[in-house]
C-alpha cells in the first residue's frame, strides 16, 4: 500500500497520529513563541494601540501643513483612555526613544487632562507643554504609530553618547554587547578545539582496556547539572578560593588572582562546561577514519608527524567543524555561566535579553536583541564551516 | 606516530584533569564544619547539609522542583515516545522534515524560547502557573526522549510489528503490548533525561514562573549571586551528585538496551 520501507503495512494514518501531540507542542510552544519574538523585534503596536483616534485624525497629514482641527480633541481622548487603561506609560516610553523628553510631556499632559475634565482642550495642552504647538511632536506620534519599524535595530547600532563617559562612543551599548558575545563565543570555541582535540585523539587510539574508563571520565561532566557546574566555578574562583590557594601554593601567583567576576573566569568556566560537546562529535569522526590510511603513509616512508598532518588531520576536520559549530552555537546563547562567573563587563546577549524584559519591560528591544542573537548564531555557524573547509584545503595544498 | 600519540596523550591528561578537578574539588566542601568556604577544610560535619534539609525556603523549592519535573517528564515521555514511533512509520523525506520541526524546542536558545513563552503565556493567562511551567518544561524535554527512544527503535527488529498486525492487533494494542515492553529501558532513560532537564532548568523558568514558584535552580541561582555560604555549596554538590547518579543509571540502561538483542 505505501511505497517506502515502513515496517507498518496497514493503516499508516493511525501511526501518524502518534506524532500529533509532539507536533502540536513543537508548533504551539516552540515555533509560535519564536515567531512572536521575531515579529515583536520589528513590529510594535504599543503606540498604535494607545493613540487610535489621534492617528486617525493625523492620517494623510504632513508636518509642513497646518495641524488638523480634530487632532487635539482626538489626542485628549486617547490620552485619557490610555491613561485609565494603564497602557500609556509603555507607549510614552516608546515615543521617548524617538525623541527624549517626550515621556514626561505625555504623562504630564495625561495627568493634567485627568484632573481638569471638560475644560478647553487646546488651553490644557498649551499649559502642559509648549511642545504641543510644534508640529514635531505630532509627527513623532504619527511615525511611531506605524507598527513596522527598524527603530530598535537602529538603537543597537547607533552611536550612543554616555554622559558619564563624556564622549560619543563609536557603537552603542547593545552593539557592544553583540560584539562581546561574538568574541567570547569564538574564544571559547577556539579553546575547546585546542583542549578537546588531543582528548578526542587519545580516546580514539586508547588501548581497549583503557577506553571505557577514559570515556566515562570524559563524559560524566556532560550529564551533570549545568547550573551545578557553573556554581562550582563560582565557589572555586572566588577571591582566596581554591584556585587562588592552589596557585599561591604552587608559586604561580604571589597574590590572590581574583578570577571571579573577570573575563578570564568566564573563559575558564565556559570552556569547562562546553568541552565535552566538542569532544564527542570530534571523537565520532576520528573513530570512523580507517586505521590503515595512517599505516599506509608510515610504510611509504612519511614521518609520524607528517602522516598525522597530511593523512589523519584533514580527515578529522569534518568532526572538528561539527564540534566547533555546536560549541559556538551553544555558547552564543549562554546565560548562566557568564551571569554567575563574569563581572558587569562580561555579560552576554542572553543576559541583556532577560534583564531588559524582566527589569525594564521593553519587550520590543528584548525581541530585537533575541532576533540578532539567532541571526549571529546562524551566520557564525556557517562561517565556522567555511573556515574549517578552507583549513582543509590549505593542509592538503601544503602536503 | 608514537611521538604524536605521546604528545596527544599528555595533552589529553591535562584536559581530563581540567574537566574533572573542579567537580572533585568541590565535593568535600559540602561537608565543611567551617562558617565560610575555605580550603583546607577546618573539619568535617553534616551541619550545612542539615541546614539545607531543614530550611523552609529550600524545602519549598525542592517540592516545586520535584512536582514540575515529574509532571513535565511524564508528559515529555508520552509525547517523545509516541513521536519516535510515529517517525519510524513516516516516509523518509517527511520524517526528516518532521524531525527538524520536533527538534526546534532544543534548537532555540533558552533565552529566546523563554522570552517567546513569556509573551505567549501572558496572552493565554498561564504566566506564573504550574500548568504553564509543566507544559514549557515538557516541550523542551520531549525531543530528548524522542532521540533516546528513536535510537533504541533503530536497533530493534520491527518485524514484530508486522507480526502483531497480521494477527489482527490494532495500533493501541501494538503500542501498549508490543512496543512499550520492547522499548522499556529506552523509555525509562528518556524519562530520567526529561526529569533531569526540568530539574536543572532555570532560564525559561525565570521568564514564566511567578514568585510563589521558586524551584531549586532558581533559588540556587539567586543565592549564588547574592550571598555565598556553605549551604549554597551543599545544594550545588547535591545537584551535581543527583545528576551524576541518574547519569550513571542512564549509562547502565543504555548498555542494557545494546545487549538485549543478543540475549534474545
PDB file of C-alpha atoms in Angstrom, chain B residues 25 212 220:
ATOM      1  CA  UNK B  25      37.422  19.559  44.488  1.00  0.00           C
ATOM      2  CA  UNK B 212       5.490  31.526  44.541  1.00  0.00           C
ATOM      3  CA  UNK B 220      20.426  28.443  43.927  1.00  0.00           C
TER       4      UNK B 220
END
